[in-house]
Coordinates of C-alpha atoms in Angstrom, one line a residue:
M1 CA -13.0 17.5 -10.9
S2 CA -13.5 17.4 -14.8
D3 CA -14.4 14.8 -17.2
R4 CA -9.8 14.1 -17.2
V5 CA -7.6 14.0 -14.8
S6 CA -4.8 16.3 -16.7
N7 CA -1.4 14.5 -16.6
R8 CA 0.0 16.7 -13.8
D9 CA -1.8 14.6 -11.9
I10 CA -1.5 11.5 -13.5
V11 CA 2.5 11.3 -12.7
R12 CA 1.3 12.5 -9.7
A13 CA -0.3 9.7 -8.1
L14 CA 0.1 7.4 -10.5
Y15 CA 4.6 6.9 -9.7
T16 CA 7.0 7.7 -7.4
P17 CA 10.3 9.1 -7.9
E18 CA 13.7 7.1 -7.7
D19 CA 16.6 8.2 -6.8
D20 CA 18.6 7.3 -10.1
G21 CA 15.8 9.9 -12.0
Y22 CA 13.8 6.8 -12.8
F23 CA 9.9 6.5 -12.3
M24 CA 8.1 3.4 -11.5
C25 CA 4.2 3.0 -12.0
R26 CA 2.9 1.9 -8.9
L27 CA 0.3 0.1 -10.6
C28 CA 2.3 -2.5 -13.1
F29 CA 6.3 -0.9 -11.5
V30 CA 7.9 -0.7 -15.7
R31 CA 10.5 2.7 -14.2
R32 CA 10.1 5.2 -17.1
K33 CA 12.8 7.8 -17.1
Q34 CA 11.4 12.0 -17.9
A35 CA 13.3 11.9 -20.8
R36 CA 14.3 15.6 -20.3
G37 CA 13.2 18.7 -22.4
T38 CA 9.9 16.6 -23.4
G39 CA 7.9 17.2 -19.7
M40 CA 6.1 14.2 -18.7
S41 CA 5.0 12.9 -21.7
N42 CA 6.7 10.0 -21.6
L43 CA 5.5 8.9 -18.4
V44 CA 1.7 9.5 -19.8
E45 CA 2.5 7.9 -23.1
H46 CA 3.2 4.2 -20.5
V47 CA -0.1 5.0 -18.2
H48 CA -2.4 5.6 -21.1
R49 CA -1.3 3.1 -23.6
A50 CA -1.2 0.0 -20.5
H51 CA -3.0 1.4 -17.9
A52 CA -5.9 3.2 -20.8
D53 CA -8.9 1.3 -18.6
S54 CA -8.3 1.7 -15.6
Y55 CA -6.1 5.1 -14.9
E56 CA -8.3 7.5 -14.5
E57 CA -10.1 5.5 -11.4
E58 CA -7.1 4.6 -9.8
V59 CA -5.8 8.6 -10.1
R60 CA -9.2 9.3 -8.7
R61 CA -8.7 7.2 -5.8
I62 CA -5.4 8.5 -4.7
L63 CA -5.4 11.7 -4.7
K64 CA -9.0 11.7 -3.0
R65 CA -7.0 9.3 -1.0
E66 CA -3.8 11.2 -0.3
G67 CA -5.4 15.3 -0.8
T68 CA -7.4 15.4 1.8
L69 CA -6.4 16.0 5.4
D70 CA -9.5 14.8 8.2
V71 CA -7.9 11.6 6.9
F72 CA -4.8 13.0 9.2
M73 CA -6.1 14.9 11.1
K74 CA -8.5 11.6 12.3
V75 CA -5.9 10.0 13.6
D76 CA -4.3 10.0 16.4
E77 CA 0.2 10.3 16.8
F78 CA 1.0 6.9 17.3
A79 CA -1.6 5.7 13.9
L80 CA 0.1 7.6 11.8
L81 CA 3.4 7.1 13.0
V82 CA 2.5 3.1 11.9
Y83 CA 0.7 4.0 8.6
H84 CA 4.4 6.2 8.3
W85 CA 6.8 2.9 8.5
I86 CA 4.1 0.1 6.7
D87 CA 3.8 2.8 3.3
W88 CA 7.7 3.2 3.7
C89 CA 8.2 -0.8 3.6
V90 CA 4.9 -2.3 1.5
E91 CA 6.2 1.4 -1.2
E92 CA 9.9 0.9 -1.6
N93 CA 9.7 -2.9 -0.9
R94 CA 11.1 -2.8 2.5
E95 CA 12.4 -6.0 4.8
L96 CA 10.4 -5.7 8.1
S97 CA 13.5 -5.3 10.0
F98 CA 14.6 -3.0 7.9
C99 CA 12.4 -0.5 10.5
E100 CA 15.2 -2.4 13.8
K101 CA 18.1 -0.6 11.3
P102 CA 20.8 1.9 13.0
K103 CA 21.0 3.9 10.1
T104 CA 17.5 3.8 9.2
R105 CA 16.9 5.2 13.0
K106 CA 19.3 7.6 12.1
Y107 CA 18.2 8.8 9.7
S108 CA 14.8 8.5 9.1
N109 CA 12.6 11.5 10.8
L110 CA 10.1 9.2 12.5
K111 CA 10.1 8.0 15.5
P112 CA 11.7 4.6 16.2
I113 CA 8.9 1.4 15.9
C114 CA 10.0 -2.3 16.1
A115 CA 9.4 -5.6 13.6
K116 CA 8.1 -6.8 15.8
T117 CA 4.5 -4.2 16.1
L118 CA 5.0 -3.4 12.1
K119 CA 4.0 -6.6 11.5
K120 CA 1.1 -6.8 14.0
Y121 CA -0.6 -3.7 12.4
M122 CA -0.1 -5.4 9.3
L123 CA -1.6 -7.8 9.8
A124 CA -4.2 -6.2 11.3
L125 CA -4.1 -3.8 8.4
E126 CA -4.8 -6.6 5.7
E127 CA -8.3 -7.5 7.5
V128 CA -9.2 -3.3 7.9
V129 CA -8.5 -3.6 3.8
Q130 CA -10.3 -6.7 2.8
A131 CA -13.5 -5.9 4.0
R132 CA -13.6 -3.2 2.7
I133 CA -12.9 -3.9 -0.7
K134 CA -15.8 -6.7 0.5
A135 CA -18.2 -4.7 1.4
Q136 CA -17.3 -2.2 -1.5
L137 CA -18.0 -5.7 -3.8
S138 CA -21.3 -6.6 -1.6
G139 CA -24.0 -7.3 -3.8
K140 CA -22.9 -7.2 -7.4
R141 CA -21.5 -9.9 -9.1
I142 CA -18.4 -10.4 -10.3
G143 CA -16.6 -12.6 -12.8
F144 CA -12.8 -13.9 -11.3
S145 CA -11.8 -15.0 -14.2
W146 CA -8.3 -13.8 -16.4
M147 CA -6.0 -15.0 -18.6
P148 CA -3.1 -16.2 -18.2
T149 CA -1.7 -14.1 -20.4
S150 CA -3.8 -11.3 -19.7
N151 CA -2.2 -7.7 -18.2
D152 CA -3.7 -8.1 -14.8
V153 CA -1.4 -11.7 -14.0
E154 CA 1.6 -9.9 -15.6
R155 CA 0.3 -7.6 -13.1
L156 CA 0.1 -9.4 -10.7
F157 CA 3.3 -11.5 -11.2
S158 CA 5.1 -9.0 -11.2
R159 CA 4.0 -7.1 -8.0
A160 CA 4.8 -10.2 -6.8
G161 CA 8.3 -10.8 -8.0
L162 CA 9.5 -7.1 -6.8
V163 CA 8.1 -7.5 -3.5
F164 CA 10.2 -11.1 -3.0
S165 CA 12.9 -9.6 -3.4
S166 CA 16.8 -11.2 -1.8
L167 CA 15.5 -9.0 1.3
R168 CA 12.3 -11.2 2.4
R169 CA 13.6 -14.2 1.5
A170 CA 13.9 -15.4 5.0
M171 CA 9.9 -14.4 5.4
A172 CA 6.9 -17.3 6.2
P173 CA 5.3 -17.0 3.6
T174 CA 2.0 -15.3 5.1
T175 CA 3.8 -12.8 5.5
L176 CA 4.6 -12.0 2.2
E177 CA 1.4 -12.6 1.1
T178 CA 0.2 -9.7 3.1
I179 CA 2.6 -8.0 2.0
L180 CA 1.3 -8.6 -1.8
F181 CA -1.2 -7.9 -0.3
L182 CA -1.4 -4.0 1.0
N183 CA 1.3 -3.2 -2.1
Y184 CA -1.0 -4.6 -4.8
N185 CA -4.7 -2.5 -3.2
R186 CA -2.4 0.1 -2.2
V187 CA -5.9 2.5 -3.6
W188 CA -7.7 1.1 0.1
W189 CA -5.6 2.0 2.3
D190 CA -4.6 4.7 4.6
A191 CA -4.0 6.9 7.9
S192 CA -7.5 6.1 8.8
A193 CA -7.0 2.1 7.5
V194 CA -4.5 1.8 10.3
A195 CA -6.4 3.2 13.3
E196 CA -8.9 1.0 12.6
A197 CA -6.6 -1.9 12.7
I198 CA -5.6 -0.9 15.4
E199 CA -8.2 -0.4 17.5
R200 CA -8.9 -3.8 16.0
T201 CA -6.1 -5.2 17.7
K202 CA -6.8 -3.3 21.0
R203 CA -10.0 -4.2 21.1
K204 CA -8.7 -8.8 19.9
A205 CA -6.6 -8.2 23.1
A206 CA -9.2 -7.3 25.3
N207 CA -11.8 -9.9 24.3
A208 CA -8.7 -12.8 24.9
R209 CA -7.7 -11.2 28.2
K210 CA -11.7 -11.2 29.3
R211 CA -11.5 -14.8 28.6
Q212 CA -8.8 -16.3 30.0
R213 CA -9.9 -14.9 33.8
S214 CA -13.0 -16.1 33.1
E215 CA -11.3 -19.6 32.6
V216 CA -10.2 -18.4 35.7
L217 CA -12.7 -18.1 37.3

C-alpha cells in the first residue's frame, strides 16, 4: 500500500452509508452529507480535520480486516452467522432482541438466531478483543490520561450517547458496556475473533461439566 491512503479508501473504510443520503463516520459518529457534484470531498474533509492523527492507521486496519478473504475462509458457517448478527447490532445500534423480530427474520437473508445466544457470544467476543489489545500493548509504556475536553473524550461520550439509545434503555449496564466497547474497538474484531469467542465458550462449558461430574463423584 502507498504511504498515503486514497480518498476512496477513506470513505469505504471510515463511513457507513445511511438510508437518508447521509454517511456516518465510524470514528466519531458524525453524520455528513455527500454534497452533489463534490465527489467525496465533504466526507474526506471531515476525516482530515477531525482525525488527522489517527485516520490512516484506522483505514489500513479496517481495509486489512475487511479485504482479507482468509478471515472468512478459516471460520465455519455458524461463526460467520454470529459475526454478521453482532456486526449488524453493534454497527447500527440495534437492540439484541432485534434478531428475534418477525420483520427482521422475514426480510433478512441471515439465518435466525436468538437474543440469548447473541448476547452470550457478544460477551465472549469482548474477552477476545480485550486479550488482543492486551497482547498488542504488552511491553509498551502507555499513559492513560486524557483532558476532559479532548477530542478522544468527546468522541467516547458521543458514541456512548448513540449506543445508549431509547431502544436499549432496558438493557443491563454490563451489556451496554460490552456493546460500547465493541463499537469503540471495531477495528480489533472480525469473523476470526468471533470464531475464537465461540471456541472459548465451548471450552468453558466443557470444563464446567467436568467440574460438576467430579463433584458428584
